[in-house]
PDB file of C-alpha atoms and ligand atoms in Angstrom:
ATOM      1  CA  MET A 104     234.724  81.151  45.443  1.00 62.00           C
ATOM      2  CA  ASN A 105     238.228  81.156  46.616  1.00 75.00           C
ATOM      3  CA  GLU A 106     238.495  80.108  50.428  1.00 92.00           C
ATOM      4  CA  LEU A 107     240.959  80.575  53.351  1.00 96.00           C
ATOM      5  CA  ARG A 108     240.664  78.546  56.225  1.00 97.00           C
ATOM      6  CA  THR A 109     242.857  79.370  59.407  1.00 97.00           C
ATOM      7  CA  LEU A 110     245.294  76.704  60.605  1.00 98.00           C
ATOM      8  CA  ILE A 111     247.366  78.556  62.333  1.00 98.00           C
ATOM      9  CA  SER A 112     246.149  81.391  64.592  1.00 98.00           C
ATOM     10  CA  GLU A 113     248.785  84.458  65.443  1.00 98.00           C
ATOM     11  CA  THR A 114     248.189  83.969  68.891  1.00 98.00           C
ATOM     12  CA  ALA A 115     249.981  80.183  68.113  1.00 98.00           C
ATOM     13  CA  ILE A 116     252.144  81.237  65.991  1.00 98.00           C
ATOM     14  CA  GLN A 117     253.502  84.277  68.572  1.00 98.00           C
ATOM     15  CA  ALA A 118     253.762  81.797  71.443  1.00 98.00           C
ATOM     16  CA  ARG A 119     256.107  79.137  69.082  1.00 98.00           C
ATOM     17  CA  ILE A 120     258.080  81.864  68.261  1.00 98.00           C
ATOM     18  CA  LYS A 121     259.041  82.779  71.507  1.00 98.00           C
ATOM     19  CA  GLU A 122     259.721  79.425  72.077  1.00 98.00           C
ATOM     20  CA  LEU A 123     261.892  79.487  69.111  1.00 98.00           C
ATOM     21  CA  GLY A 124     263.398  82.573  69.646  1.00 98.00           C
ATOM     22  CA  GLN A 125     264.942  81.389  73.659  1.00 98.00           C
ATOM     23  CA  ALA A 126     265.968  77.722  72.325  1.00 98.00           C
ATOM     24  CA  ILE A 127     267.943  79.629  69.807  1.00 98.00           C
ATOM     25  CA  ARG A 128     269.194  81.798  72.287  1.00 98.00           C
ATOM     26  CA  LEU A 129     269.959  78.999  74.639  1.00 98.00           C
ATOM     27  CA  ASP A 130     272.031  77.034  71.742  1.00 98.00           C
ATOM     28  CA  TYR A 131     274.268  80.003  70.786  1.00 98.00           C
ATOM     29  CA  GLN A 132     274.540  81.595  74.957  1.00 97.00           C
ATOM     30  CA  ASP A 133     276.012  85.429  74.483  1.00 97.00           C
ATOM     31  CA  SER A 134     277.597  84.715  71.032  1.00 98.00           C
ATOM     32  CA  SER A 135     276.850  87.173  68.602  1.00 98.00           C
ATOM     33  CA  LEU A 136     274.277  85.644  66.073  1.00 98.00           C
ATOM     34  CA  THR A 137     273.524  86.573  62.529  1.00 98.00           C
ATOM     35  CA  CYS A 138     270.158  86.059  61.009  1.00 98.00           C
ATOM     36  CA  ILE A 139     269.852  85.600  57.500  1.00 98.00           C
ATOM     37  CA  CYS A 140     266.412  86.876  56.019  1.00 98.00           C
ATOM     38  CA  VAL A 141     265.197  84.889  53.243  1.00 98.00           C
ATOM     39  CA  LEU A 142     262.722  88.057  51.294  1.00 97.00           C
ATOM     40  CA  ARG A 143     260.188  88.120  50.276  1.00 96.00           C
ATOM     41  CA  GLY A 144     258.312  85.798  52.612  1.00 97.00           C
ATOM     42  CA  ALA A 145     260.646  85.492  56.018  1.00 98.00           C
ATOM     43  CA  LEU A 146     259.887  89.051  56.444  1.00 97.00           C
ATOM     44  CA  PHE A 147     257.270  88.807  59.530  1.00 98.00           C
ATOM     45  CA  PHE A 148     258.753  85.936  60.373  1.00 98.00           C
ATOM     46  CA  ALA A 149     262.535  86.814  61.162  1.00 98.00           C
ATOM     47  CA  ALA A 150     260.935  90.365  62.447  1.00 98.00           C
ATOM     48  CA  ASP A 151     259.276  88.878  65.470  1.00 98.00           C
ATOM     49  CA  LEU A 152     262.019  86.186  65.732  1.00 98.00           C
ATOM     50  CA  LEU A 153     264.939  88.685  66.376  1.00 98.00           C
ATOM     51  CA  ARG A 154     263.109  90.336  69.116  1.00 98.00           C
ATOM     52  CA  ASN A 155     262.730  87.110  70.621  1.00 98.00           C
ATOM     53  CA  ILE A 156     266.128  85.919  70.487  1.00 98.00           C
ATOM     54  CA  GLY A 157     267.362  89.015  71.725  1.00 98.00           C
ATOM     55  CA  GLY A 158     271.007  89.541  73.113  1.00 98.00           C
ATOM     56  CA  ASP A 159     273.900  90.770  70.286  1.00 98.00           C
ATOM     57  CA  VAL A 160     271.666  89.286  66.736  1.00 98.00           C
ATOM     58  CA  ARG A 161     272.215  91.114  63.637  1.00 97.00           C
ATOM     59  CA  ILE A 162     269.864  90.727  60.573  1.00 97.00           C
ATOM     60  CA  GLU A 163     271.130  90.210  57.258  1.00 97.00           C
ATOM     61  CA  PHE A 164     269.075  89.637  53.518  1.00 98.00           C
ATOM     62  CA  ILE A 165     269.245  87.158  50.747  1.00 98.00           C
ATOM     63  CA  ILE A 166     266.827  87.250  48.032  1.00 97.00           C
ATOM     64  CA  LEU A 167     266.729  84.442  45.354  1.00 96.00           C
ATOM     65  CA  SER A 168     264.985  83.684  42.099  1.00 94.00           C
ATOM     66  CA  THR A 169     263.202  80.414  41.404  1.00 90.00           C
ATOM     67  CA  HIS A 170     262.623  79.357  37.370  1.00 91.00           C
ATOM     68  CA  GLN A 171     260.620  76.009  37.515  1.00 89.00           C
ATOM     69  CA  GLU A 172     261.033  74.107  34.360  1.00 89.00           C
ATOM     70  CA  PRO A 173     263.902  73.646  34.540  1.00 90.00           C
ATOM     71  CA  LEU A 174     264.345  74.012  38.275  1.00 91.00           C
ATOM     72  CA  CYS A 175     266.722  76.264  38.875  1.00 91.00           C
ATOM     73  CA  SER A 176     267.405  79.340  41.537  1.00 92.00           C
ATOM     74  CA  GLU A 177     269.933  81.910  41.473  1.00 94.00           C
ATOM     75  CA  VAL A 178     270.737  84.435  44.460  1.00 96.00           C
ATOM     76  CA  LEU A 179     270.099  87.818  42.898  1.00 96.00           C
ATOM     77  CA  TYR A 180     271.607  89.550  46.695  1.00 97.00           C
ATOM     78  CA  PHE A 181     272.954  89.121  49.779  1.00 97.00           C
ATOM     79  CA  SER A 182     273.662  91.534  52.217  1.00 93.00           C
ATOM     80  CA  GLY A 183     276.428  89.787  54.155  1.00 83.00           C
ATOM     81  CA  GLN A 184     279.712  89.895  55.704  1.00 91.00           C
ATOM     82  CA  ILE A 185     278.889  86.242  57.348  1.00 97.00           C
ATOM     83  CA  GLU A 186     282.798  84.978  57.584  1.00 97.00           C
ATOM     84  CA  GLY A 187     283.471  83.526  60.467  1.00 98.00           C
ATOM     85  CA  GLU A 188     280.028  83.762  62.249  1.00 98.00           C
ATOM     86  CA  HIS A 189     277.802  82.242  63.816  1.00 98.00           C
ATOM     87  CA  CYS A 190     274.755  82.260  61.141  1.00 98.00           C
ATOM     88  CA  VAL A 191     271.165  81.026  60.867  1.00 98.00           C
ATOM     89  CA  LEU A 192     269.114  81.376  58.084  1.00 98.00           C
ATOM     90  CA  ILE A 193     265.475  82.067  58.337  1.00 98.00           C
ATOM     91  CA  GLU A 194     263.244  81.072  56.074  1.00 98.00           C
ATOM     92  CA  ASP A 195     259.520  80.704  56.049  1.00 98.00           C
ATOM     93  CA  ILE A 196     258.285  77.415  54.968  1.00 98.00           C
ATOM     94  CA  VAL A 197     260.670  74.273  53.284  1.00 98.00           C
ATOM     95  CA  GLU A 198     258.904  72.317  50.959  1.00 97.00           C
ATOM     96  CA  THR A 199     260.812  69.527  49.107  1.00 96.00           C
ATOM     97  CA  GLY A 200     264.265  71.366  50.231  1.00 96.00           C
ATOM     98  CA  HIS A 201     265.560  72.818  47.006  1.00 95.00           C
ATOM     99  CA  THR A 202     265.298  76.710  48.216  1.00 96.00           C
ATOM    100  CA  LEU A 203     267.454  75.546  51.256  1.00 97.00           C
ATOM    101  CA  GLU A 204     269.710  73.489  49.759  1.00 96.00           C
ATOM    102  CA  VAL A 205     270.744  76.258  47.122  1.00 96.00           C
ATOM    103  CA  LEU A 206     271.128  78.129  50.533  1.00 97.00           C
ATOM    104  CA  VAL A 207     273.062  76.513  52.529  1.00 97.00           C
ATOM    105  CA  ASP A 208     275.400  75.629  49.768  1.00 97.00           C
ATOM    106  CA  TYR A 209     275.959  79.569  48.666  1.00 97.00           C
ATOM    107  CA  LEU A 210     276.243  80.826  52.070  1.00 98.00           C
ATOM    108  CA  ASN A 211     278.712  78.290  53.281  1.00 97.00           C
ATOM    109  CA  GLN A 212     281.122  79.227  50.318  1.00 97.00           C
ATOM    110  CA  PHE A 213     281.125  82.805  52.530  1.00 97.00           C
ATOM    111  CA  SER A 214     282.574  80.107  55.296  1.00 97.00           C
ATOM    112  CA  PRO A 215     280.551  81.103  58.377  1.00 98.00           C
ATOM    113  CA  LYS A 216     281.566  79.867  62.301  1.00 98.00           C
ATOM    114  CA  THR A 217     278.272  78.092  61.924  1.00 98.00           C
ATOM    115  CA  LEU A 218     275.350  77.592  59.717  1.00 98.00           C
ATOM    116  CA  ARG A 219     272.331  76.498  60.976  1.00 98.00           C
ATOM    117  CA  SER A 220     268.391  77.200  59.438  1.00 98.00           C
ATOM    118  CA  VAL A 221     265.144  78.041  61.399  1.00 98.00           C
ATOM    119  CA  SER A 222     261.937  77.872  59.448  1.00 98.00           C
ATOM    120  CA  LEU A 223     258.369  78.585  60.411  1.00 98.00           C
ATOM    121  CA  LEU A 224     256.693  75.903  58.328  1.00 98.00           C
ATOM    122  CA  ASP A 225     257.961  72.351  57.580  1.00 98.00           C
ATOM    123  CA  LYS A 226     256.081  70.497  55.036  1.00 97.00           C
ATOM    124  CA  PRO A 227     257.826  67.331  54.677  1.00 95.00           C
ATOM    125  CA  SER A 228     255.483  64.867  52.546  1.00 96.00           C
ATOM    126  CA  ASN A 229     256.926  66.762  49.448  1.00 94.00           C
ATOM    127  CA  ARG A 230     260.333  67.152  50.898  1.00 94.00           C
ATOM    128  CA  ASP A 231     263.281  65.199  47.745  1.00 92.00           C
ATOM    129  CA  HIS A 232     266.103  66.495  49.129  1.00 91.00           C
ATOM    130  CA  ARG A 233     267.904  65.298  52.260  1.00 91.00           C
ATOM    131  CA  VAL A 234     267.945  68.400  54.134  1.00 94.00           C
ATOM    132  CA  ARG A 235     265.492  69.853  56.835  1.00 95.00           C
ATOM    133  CA  PRO A 236     265.401  73.110  58.947  1.00 97.00           C
ATOM    134  CA  ASP A 237     268.004  72.432  62.713  1.00 98.00           C
ATOM    135  CA  TYR A 238     264.728  74.788  64.158  1.00 98.00           C
ATOM    136  CA  ILE A 239     260.963  74.440  63.277  1.00 98.00           C
ATOM    137  CA  GLY A 240     258.246  76.216  64.083  1.00 98.00           C
ATOM    138  CA  PHE A 241     255.291  73.876  62.586  1.00 98.00           C
ATOM    139  CA  SER A 242     255.335  70.784  60.653  1.00 98.00           C
ATOM    140  CA  ILE A 243     252.141  71.271  58.423  1.00 98.00           C
ATOM    141  CA  PRO A 244     250.049  68.552  55.880  1.00 97.00           C
ATOM    142  CA  ASN A 245     250.433  69.121  52.435  1.00 97.00           C
ATOM    143  CA  GLU A 246     248.350  71.711  52.021  1.00 96.00           C
ATOM    144  CA  PHE A 247     249.102  75.509  49.884  1.00 97.00           C
ATOM    145  CA  VAL A 248     248.582  78.091  53.090  1.00 98.00           C
ATOM    146  CA  VAL A 249     249.279  81.922  52.776  1.00 98.00           C
ATOM    147  CA  GLY A 250     249.685  84.615  55.292  1.00 98.00           C
ATOM    148  CA  TYR A 251     252.197  85.518  57.710  1.00 98.00           C
ATOM    149  CA  GLY A 252     254.984  86.319  55.471  1.00 98.00           C
ATOM    150  CA  LEU A 253     253.547  83.467  52.682  1.00 98.00           C
ATOM    151  CA  ASP A 254     251.652  84.278  49.325  1.00 97.00           C
ATOM    152  CA  LEU A 255     249.876  83.182  46.681  1.00 96.00           C
ATOM    153  CA  GLN A 256     251.052  85.554  43.531  1.00 94.00           C
ATOM    154  CA  GLY A 257     252.121  88.413  46.022  1.00 95.00           C
ATOM    155  CA  LYS A 258     248.605  88.277  47.877  1.00 96.00           C
ATOM    156  CA  TYR A 259     247.850  87.610  51.657  1.00 97.00           C
ATOM    157  CA  ARG A 260     251.551  88.509  53.071  1.00 97.00           C
ATOM    158  CA  ALA A 261     250.176  90.906  55.338  1.00 98.00           C
ATOM    159  CA  LEU A 262     247.799  88.328  57.684  1.00 98.00           C
ATOM    160  CA  SER A 263     248.975  87.656  60.899  1.00 98.00           C
ATOM    161  CA  HIS A 264     247.849  84.181  60.868  1.00 98.00           C
ATOM    162  CA  ILE A 265     248.279  81.278  58.452  1.00 98.00           C
ATOM    163  CA  ALA A 266     245.356  80.147  56.980  1.00 98.00           C
ATOM    164  CA  ALA A 267     245.200  76.783  54.045  1.00 98.00           C
ATOM    165  CA  TYR A 268     244.046  78.105  50.485  1.00 96.00           C
ATOM    166  CA  ILE A 269     241.408  76.245  49.012  1.00 92.00           C
ATOM    167  CA  PRO A 270     241.180  76.713  44.845  1.00 87.00           C
TER     168      PRO A 270
HETATM  169  P1  IMP B 419     261.060  74.460  48.429  1.00 78.54           P
HETATM  170  O1  IMP B 419     262.484  74.660  47.275  1.00 78.54           O
HETATM  171  O2  IMP B 419     259.782  73.104  47.424  1.00 78.54           O
HETATM  172  O3  IMP B 419     261.236  73.559  49.366  1.00 78.54           O
HETATM  173  O4  IMP B 419     260.020  75.605  48.480  1.00 78.54           O
HETATM  174  C1  IMP B 419     260.496  76.552  48.942  1.00 78.54           C
HETATM  175  C2  IMP B 419     259.525  77.931  48.476  1.00 78.54           C
HETATM  176  O5  IMP B 419     258.173  77.191  48.476  1.00 78.54           O
HETATM  177  C3  IMP B 419     259.024  78.582  49.976  1.00 78.54           C
HETATM  178  O6  IMP B 419     260.503  79.463  49.894  1.00 78.54           O
HETATM  179  C4  IMP B 419     258.051  79.428  49.260  1.00 78.54           C
HETATM  180  O7  IMP B 419     258.526  80.435  48.735  1.00 78.54           O
HETATM  181  C5  IMP B 419     257.490  78.423  48.604  1.00 78.54           C
HETATM  182  N1  IMP B 419     256.354  77.776  48.568  1.00 78.54           N
HETATM  183  C6  IMP B 419     256.313  76.497  49.393  1.00 78.54           C
HETATM  184  N2  IMP B 419     254.819  75.705  49.916  1.00 78.54           N
HETATM  185  C7  IMP B 419     254.121  76.935  49.549  1.00 78.54           C
HETATM  186  C8  IMP B 419     252.851  77.086  50.712  1.00 78.54           C
HETATM  187  O8  IMP B 419     252.368  76.664  51.042  1.00 78.54           O
HETATM  188  N3  IMP B 419     252.347  78.718  50.392  1.00 78.54           N
HETATM  189  C9  IMP B 419     253.239  79.395  49.672  1.00 78.54           C
HETATM  190  N4  IMP B 419     254.231  79.217  49.245  1.00 78.54           N
HETATM  191  C10 IMP B 419     255.174  78.057  49.453  1.00 78.54           C
HETATM  192 MG1   MG B 420     260.211  81.084  50.059  1.00 78.54          MG
END
């Protein structure tokens, strides 16, 4: 039987998001900020984070499709107009860094004023690209995790906590 083991509780997630939101708002003072949510995984994180950043904060969405072999990613959809804007890309998890690198390169083509990234989770053990999110919620060990937006073939996204999936 497959098993889920709680890794980060709902309370811990919400407390950390409050801290992240405050830290981001402090860094941008009262500037307007455009957050770019990577669908689908960052959906819940983005919703909670935006409310904690507060002030003049806007939201856009980006969808990426990734083919594994050969590894290749393509942006399928981007809702935004970000030229001259302060932007923060919102990701669920950064593992190898491939996705983050592709997204940052793509968004930079639109000449944002600044572009930073925030990831709820960082799994640095498998990093093979020289990228790191500017803000990180939690650093986790090399386990496959689900919940709070993260899925396994579409399942488990709606859990309010993050769990390690034990096959
Ligand atoms: P990267 O391109 O290797 O950094 O991987 C990032 C993408 O892989 C994330 O956006 C997720 O979609 C997926 N991913 C990586 N690790 C996990 C995990 O533990 N659970 C669910 N999805 C994951
Ligand atoms: Mg993802």
